[in-house]
XYZ file of C-alpha atoms in Angstrom:
474
model
C 93.869 34.766 65.153
C 93.976 34.929 68.952
C 95.800 38.226 69.099
C 92.846 39.960 67.460
C 90.441 38.875 70.179
C 90.187 42.375 71.672
C 86.907 43.909 72.783
C 84.984 46.336 70.580
C 82.554 48.533 72.487
C 79.577 49.256 70.270
C 78.164 51.763 72.791
C 81.406 53.747 72.827
C 81.445 57.233 71.249
C 84.572 56.256 69.316
C 83.656 54.641 65.950
C 84.173 50.870 65.594
C 86.701 51.285 62.759
C 88.770 53.562 64.999
C 88.646 51.076 67.866
C 89.716 48.273 65.520
C 92.500 50.366 63.982
C 93.907 51.284 67.406
C 93.630 47.702 68.643
C 95.599 46.244 65.724
C 98.133 49.086 65.792
C 98.839 48.547 69.514
C 99.180 44.797 68.956
C 101.741 45.429 66.195
C 103.710 47.982 68.251
C 103.786 45.719 71.318
C 104.908 42.767 69.151
C 101.797 40.751 69.979
C 101.481 40.252 66.225
C 104.763 39.134 64.665
C 106.380 40.838 61.688
C 105.289 39.179 58.427
C 102.225 37.572 60.006
C 99.106 37.599 57.883
C 95.994 39.374 59.178
C 92.566 37.745 58.876
C 90.636 38.458 55.699
C 88.024 41.178 55.863
C 85.194 38.660 55.514
C 86.472 36.299 58.239
C 87.229 39.094 60.698
C 83.851 40.737 60.030
C 82.051 37.464 60.787
C 84.189 36.824 63.859
C 83.656 40.305 65.383
C 80.089 40.631 64.118
C 80.763 43.935 62.355
C 80.558 45.022 58.719
C 83.318 44.416 56.177
C 83.300 48.152 55.490
C 84.432 48.786 59.059
C 87.283 46.289 58.596
C 88.209 47.851 55.244
C 88.464 51.375 56.722
C 90.633 50.169 59.629
C 92.943 48.168 57.317
C 93.199 51.110 54.902
C 94.375 53.411 57.685
C 96.951 50.867 58.907
C 98.145 50.447 55.338
C 98.433 54.211 54.810
C 100.510 54.600 57.983
C 102.819 51.714 57.070
C 101.885 49.270 59.830
C 100.794 46.638 57.319
C 101.463 45.842 53.677
C 99.136 44.464 51.028
C 99.892 41.605 48.620
C 97.497 41.425 45.696
C 95.103 38.482 45.959
C 96.985 37.209 49.006
C 96.094 39.526 51.901
C 97.520 41.932 54.475
C 100.789 41.322 56.348
C 102.456 43.039 59.308
C 105.334 45.362 58.386
C 108.614 45.656 60.309
C 107.801 48.778 62.310
C 111.406 49.200 63.489
C 112.147 50.409 59.978
C 109.448 53.042 60.059
C 110.773 56.609 60.392
C 108.216 57.528 63.012
C 105.898 55.619 65.292
C 103.244 57.726 66.939
C 102.946 57.041 70.630
C 99.700 57.809 72.377
C 100.394 60.477 74.943
C 98.133 62.199 77.392
C 98.140 65.902 76.704
C 97.530 67.845 79.899
C 94.462 70.041 79.762
C 95.403 73.699 80.002
C 92.607 75.933 81.158
C 93.255 79.447 79.957
C 91.817 82.274 82.028
C 88.515 83.493 80.664
C 88.125 87.144 79.847
C 86.249 88.722 82.705
C 82.877 90.217 81.903
C 81.205 93.039 83.756
C 77.665 94.293 84.197
C 79.024 97.748 83.433
C 82.150 97.973 81.271
C 83.940 101.270 80.678
C 86.325 99.635 78.202
C 87.872 102.384 76.030
C 88.013 99.991 73.048
C 84.247 99.403 72.915
C 82.064 100.849 70.180
C 78.316 101.319 69.754
C 77.386 98.070 67.982
C 73.662 98.902 67.842
C 74.245 101.747 65.400
C 76.048 99.729 62.742
C 74.371 99.933 59.262
C 73.832 96.198 58.865
C 71.303 96.488 56.057
C 73.590 98.576 53.853
C 76.636 96.439 54.652
C 74.667 93.272 53.873
C 73.733 94.658 50.452
C 77.366 95.256 49.480
C 78.405 91.847 50.793
C 75.565 90.144 48.903
C 76.456 91.930 45.665
C 80.070 90.775 45.901
C 79.494 87.117 46.717
C 78.523 86.212 43.173
C 80.072 84.513 40.147
C 80.797 87.950 38.715
C 83.349 88.444 41.521
C 85.003 85.037 41.216
C 88.403 86.628 40.485
C 88.411 87.783 44.114
C 89.014 84.161 45.078
C 92.555 84.585 43.770
C 95.453 86.405 45.439
C 95.206 90.162 45.006
C 97.643 93.041 44.958
C 100.365 92.805 47.626
C 99.719 96.245 49.144
C 95.969 95.758 49.137
C 93.229 96.243 46.572
C 93.724 99.351 44.432
C 90.053 100.276 44.792
C 90.339 100.437 48.597
C 93.687 102.215 48.544
C 92.175 104.790 46.189
C 89.197 105.385 48.470
C 91.487 105.679 51.502
C 93.670 108.232 49.690
C 90.579 110.298 48.807
C 89.239 110.085 52.348
C 92.563 111.099 53.920
C 92.836 114.129 51.658
C 89.285 115.313 52.333
C 89.132 114.631 56.077
C 92.723 114.716 57.358
C 94.556 116.891 54.838
C 96.898 114.016 53.980
C 98.135 114.169 50.397
C 99.226 110.763 49.134
C 98.813 108.391 46.217
C 97.290 104.888 46.428
C 100.774 103.528 45.646
C 102.034 104.840 49.016
C 99.368 102.949 51.000
C 99.788 99.458 52.470
C 96.762 97.619 53.867
C 97.056 94.974 56.581
C 95.312 93.222 59.456
C 95.567 95.751 62.246
C 98.333 97.689 63.942
C 99.749 94.477 65.410
C 100.542 93.263 61.887
C 101.556 96.543 60.259
C 103.819 97.994 62.938
C 106.334 95.091 62.775
C 106.482 95.672 59.015
C 107.389 99.311 59.607
C 110.070 98.290 62.117
C 111.713 96.148 59.441
C 112.166 99.221 57.248
C 114.780 100.449 59.722
C 118.111 98.918 60.692
C 118.358 96.880 63.891
C 120.342 99.613 65.651
C 117.561 102.175 65.103
C 116.294 103.597 68.415
C 112.657 104.505 68.962
C 110.815 106.930 71.222
C 107.428 105.954 72.628
C 104.858 108.004 74.500
C 104.597 107.171 78.184
C 101.862 106.208 78.921
C 100.832 104.684 75.617
C 99.457 101.629 73.796
C 100.380 98.429 75.710
C 100.249 96.437 72.446
C 102.744 98.811 70.852
C 105.078 98.465 73.826
C 104.948 94.675 73.479
C 105.663 94.781 69.741
C 108.815 96.854 70.236
C 109.940 94.577 73.087
C 109.312 91.398 71.055
C 111.417 92.794 68.218
C 114.171 93.744 70.695
C 114.198 97.396 69.699
C 115.790 100.066 71.881
C 113.047 102.282 73.273
C 113.101 105.656 75.038
C 109.926 106.361 77.066
C 108.940 110.024 76.639
C 106.560 111.586 79.154
C 103.255 113.128 78.097
C 101.602 116.199 79.605
C 98.524 118.246 78.745
C 100.130 119.346 75.438
C 101.077 115.834 74.351
C 104.495 114.226 74.055
C 107.323 116.393 75.453
C 109.467 117.151 72.414
C 112.273 118.730 74.474
C 112.757 115.376 76.218
C 112.710 113.602 72.839
C 115.458 115.903 71.549
C 117.745 114.877 74.410
C 117.591 111.179 73.502
C 119.362 109.179 70.788
C 116.033 108.169 69.239
C 115.786 108.059 65.450
C 112.054 107.367 65.123
C 109.232 108.659 67.336
C 105.886 106.860 67.600
C 103.191 109.357 68.619
C 99.405 109.814 68.685
C 99.126 113.601 68.134
C 95.410 114.024 67.398
C 94.222 112.271 70.558
C 97.012 110.864 72.680
C 96.257 107.412 73.950
C 95.479 107.022 76.781
C 95.595 110.558 78.265
C 93.511 112.161 75.514
C 95.923 115.101 75.188
C 96.118 116.869 71.813
C 99.605 117.729 70.587
C 99.815 121.517 70.650
C 100.654 123.560 67.563
C 104.031 124.515 69.034
C 104.986 120.916 69.700
C 103.783 119.832 66.276
C 106.237 122.266 64.734
C 108.960 121.091 67.144
C 108.315 117.456 66.253
C 108.539 118.118 62.511
C 111.711 120.177 63.001
C 113.235 117.306 65.001
C 112.397 114.884 62.182
C 113.918 117.196 59.570
C 117.228 117.498 61.438
C 118.541 114.125 60.295
C 118.086 111.802 57.335
C 117.521 108.956 59.819
C 114.759 110.713 61.766
C 111.126 109.803 61.162
C 107.782 110.103 62.925
C 105.208 107.312 63.022
C 101.868 109.097 63.385
C 99.107 106.856 64.721
C 95.991 108.913 63.982
C 94.031 107.350 66.836
C 90.383 108.415 67.220
C 90.837 111.255 64.732
C 87.284 110.853 63.382
C 85.622 111.859 66.653
C 86.275 115.361 67.965
C 83.780 117.267 70.125
C 85.306 120.710 70.762
C 86.767 123.210 68.319
C 87.697 122.673 64.691
C 89.048 119.395 63.332
C 92.799 119.155 63.840
C 94.757 118.283 60.682
C 97.005 115.270 60.745
C 100.690 115.849 61.461
C 101.343 114.312 58.047
C 99.405 117.190 56.463
C 101.922 119.682 57.912
C 104.978 117.680 56.873
C 106.930 119.205 53.963
C 109.953 116.910 54.172
C 108.379 113.447 53.803
C 109.334 112.451 57.344
C 105.970 111.189 58.635
C 104.654 107.636 58.330
C 100.885 107.870 58.740
C 98.915 104.992 60.316
C 95.224 104.496 60.933
C 92.531 101.843 61.136
C 88.805 101.225 60.713
C 88.564 99.748 64.225
C 86.612 102.620 65.774
C 85.009 104.065 62.651
C 83.509 100.741 61.487
C 84.230 97.714 63.693
C 87.161 96.126 65.537
C 86.531 92.683 64.014
C 87.026 93.978 60.461
C 90.802 93.961 61.051
C 91.586 96.522 58.349
C 94.362 99.020 58.996
C 96.795 100.851 56.752
C 99.881 103.028 56.656
C 101.121 105.679 54.230
C 104.836 105.587 53.463
C 107.033 108.517 52.352
C 108.504 107.902 48.849
C 111.997 107.072 50.177
C 110.684 104.414 52.578
C 108.326 103.080 49.907
C 111.364 102.076 47.846
C 112.793 100.294 50.901
C 109.436 98.619 51.484
C 109.339 97.257 47.936
C 112.786 95.726 48.428
C 112.094 94.217 51.865
C 108.566 92.969 51.221
C 108.697 91.860 47.592
C 107.187 88.534 48.718
C 104.337 90.056 50.757
C 100.653 89.321 50.177
C 97.942 91.383 51.796
C 96.535 89.657 54.879
C 93.054 91.164 54.528
C 90.560 89.071 52.503
C 89.863 90.651 49.117
C 86.105 90.424 49.589
C 86.335 92.474 52.797
C 88.511 95.056 51.090
C 86.042 95.491 48.243
C 83.071 95.736 50.606
C 84.808 98.587 52.441
C 85.884 100.233 49.167
C 82.361 100.153 47.710
C 80.896 101.320 51.026
C 83.237 104.321 50.942
C 82.848 104.980 47.209
C 79.078 105.434 47.467
C 79.277 107.845 50.405
C 78.032 105.476 53.104
C 81.227 105.686 55.138
C 80.924 109.471 55.411
C 77.231 109.155 56.356
C 78.071 106.516 58.963
C 80.802 108.693 60.495
C 78.479 111.696 60.682
C 75.857 109.599 62.412
C 78.360 108.085 64.850
C 79.770 111.539 65.701
C 76.298 112.619 66.785
C 75.781 109.447 68.820
C 79.168 109.635 70.538
C 78.841 113.388 71.116
C 75.527 112.745 72.868
C 77.145 110.080 75.045
C 80.178 112.288 75.664
C 78.041 115.246 76.735
C 75.905 113.043 78.963
C 78.960 111.537 80.629
C 80.710 114.849 81.285
C 77.497 116.428 82.577
C 76.950 113.603 85.075
C 80.563 113.711 86.229
C 80.285 117.439 86.916
C 78.009 116.504 89.816
C 81.035 114.821 91.426
C 83.612 117.471 90.496
C 84.673 117.940 94.136
C 86.195 114.428 94.039
C 86.864 113.664 90.370
C 88.417 115.661 87.541
C 88.243 114.845 83.837
C 90.757 115.481 81.064
C 91.127 114.372 77.445
C 87.478 115.096 76.750
C 88.040 116.963 73.485
C 87.960 113.870 71.280
C 87.728 110.106 71.109
C 85.545 107.615 72.928
C 87.016 107.777 76.414
C 88.013 110.359 78.987
C 90.668 110.291 81.684
C 89.245 110.353 85.197
C 91.413 111.735 88.017
C 90.020 110.429 91.315
C 90.864 112.140 94.600
C 90.603 109.334 97.136
C 92.390 107.865 100.124
C 92.545 104.474 98.356
C 95.123 103.607 95.704
C 94.438 103.090 92.019
C 94.577 99.292 92.419
C 92.272 99.313 95.438
C 89.708 101.428 93.612
C 89.860 99.091 90.611
C 89.262 96.093 92.891
C 86.258 97.775 94.510
C 84.785 98.490 91.080
C 85.433 94.919 89.916
C 83.679 93.520 92.986
C 80.697 95.713 92.095
C 80.629 94.299 88.557
C 82.215 97.358 86.963
C 85.119 97.212 84.525
C 87.374 100.247 84.778
C 90.921 100.595 83.481
C 93.740 102.241 85.481
C 96.294 104.439 83.760
C 99.009 102.275 85.353
C 98.205 99.533 82.814
C 99.386 101.829 80.022
C 102.685 103.013 81.525
C 106.056 101.814 80.275
C 107.466 102.070 83.789
C 105.730 99.976 86.487
C 106.170 102.529 89.275
C 103.155 103.116 91.504
C 101.363 106.343 90.457
C 100.997 109.192 92.931
C 97.304 109.572 92.113
C 94.461 107.401 90.907
C 93.607 107.853 87.220
C 91.322 105.731 85.057
C 90.286 105.472 81.435
C 86.524 105.808 81.228
C 85.235 104.546 77.876
C 81.688 105.419 76.862
C 81.448 104.105 73.289
C 79.833 100.786 74.185
C 77.446 102.070 76.880
C 73.875 103.025 75.844
C 73.216 106.709 76.489
C 70.356 105.927 78.892
C 72.674 103.705 80.939
C 75.426 106.293 81.415
C 73.926 108.080 84.434
C 73.073 104.946 86.467
C 76.463 103.455 85.526
C 78.353 106.487 86.846
C 76.203 106.583 89.983
C 76.917 102.897 90.607
C 80.657 103.510 90.186
C 80.650 106.474 92.559
C 78.603 104.555 95.112
C 81.084 101.675 95.212
C 83.859 104.243 95.804
C 81.756 106.030 98.464
C 82.002 109.286 96.516
C 79.133 111.663 97.114
C 77.700 114.262 94.770
C 78.807 117.847 95.227
C 77.349 119.906 97.994
C 74.663 122.236 96.551
C 76.897 125.212 97.302
C 79.543 123.962 94.878
C 79.000 125.364 91.393
C 80.646 124.661 88.123
């Protein structure tokens, strides 16, 4: 058959059967082989092209499966009428899209970084090894919609002991991070519900509310946290706040404002507070601050938290605690829901917590982060004539107020050129207006303690900031 005299390139990376398949398919599409025409037998074509019959068989089988040819028993293969096919795939050239690579730095003050060298790999490996066994084969099946009961039970115990949150495992929903859980919470409220967000605040949270087309009121934050008096003047029904360690300023919601916030929530049946208990595990000054949920007597607080900082960001395990009234709504809205966190991962975390290793790990990490925190603040005191720090009571970052003739963006560019990643407060604002002063988030979680001093010195050098004059004291 002359129309099958196309060239097969045996040195080509593409397999011979694929070359043959494409060659015949193109000949059929372009009408070079007529409808109803018989194709050569596998033996004859194999001899003619000097390839194996298996190669021919694979190519013919693919053409047959896609409907380009038909088979008649003991007769052979014949070309189908492709005009009758519902879909003919055309080869198209897909343009290559090069996505921007995430920039890496020699020194990175990313506030999301954690100390990965201190993770208890040996203990974690033991629990993982124990689970991946025939005895745990039921974990291959779909689990409970709200998450494994064992993990929800451990979370409830932990919240009571460490955060003063009283709840039952039935009130807890486990999911893959805030980005997955927050949209679920939004669906518990009607579309005309208005929300109040801290300004500045989580950029990811801002995007989630925008993507779901929810009305948002930005509420300013000062040294005592979100300004409740401003909240009271809005038409917001639900307030999203980070009271224990406001992100990104680091402010702690004062006792007075905590009471004001709970009173605001109690004023209306439609008012609620979403409490994101960000960085609550790591506090360096004073006594631990109880969660806002622990002070709530009217079931108006939805509590959220995650294992991102306490264990690892890649674990993707977060959870929220619903008040009884909203739990009933949740069961109606999400009766189809299945937990998005793998059951094996949930049981590893549950067993890790059950045997006391989570508490031990947190105690160890508090000491490590406190050491880094103290080192960082001590070094920065040497530059106190030009930089001020706030939000140092808790968490794994501080807010750096830089007194400089350059703008926030210009200082960030200088740092980037020096191989230093530093994150301006402007990136976390709901309004894009240029700030009057330069402020940066300075994360220390992922920087080794011995590297903190040279890292700060390098940053100050690139900004041409000198250490204090000897006459300047603390």
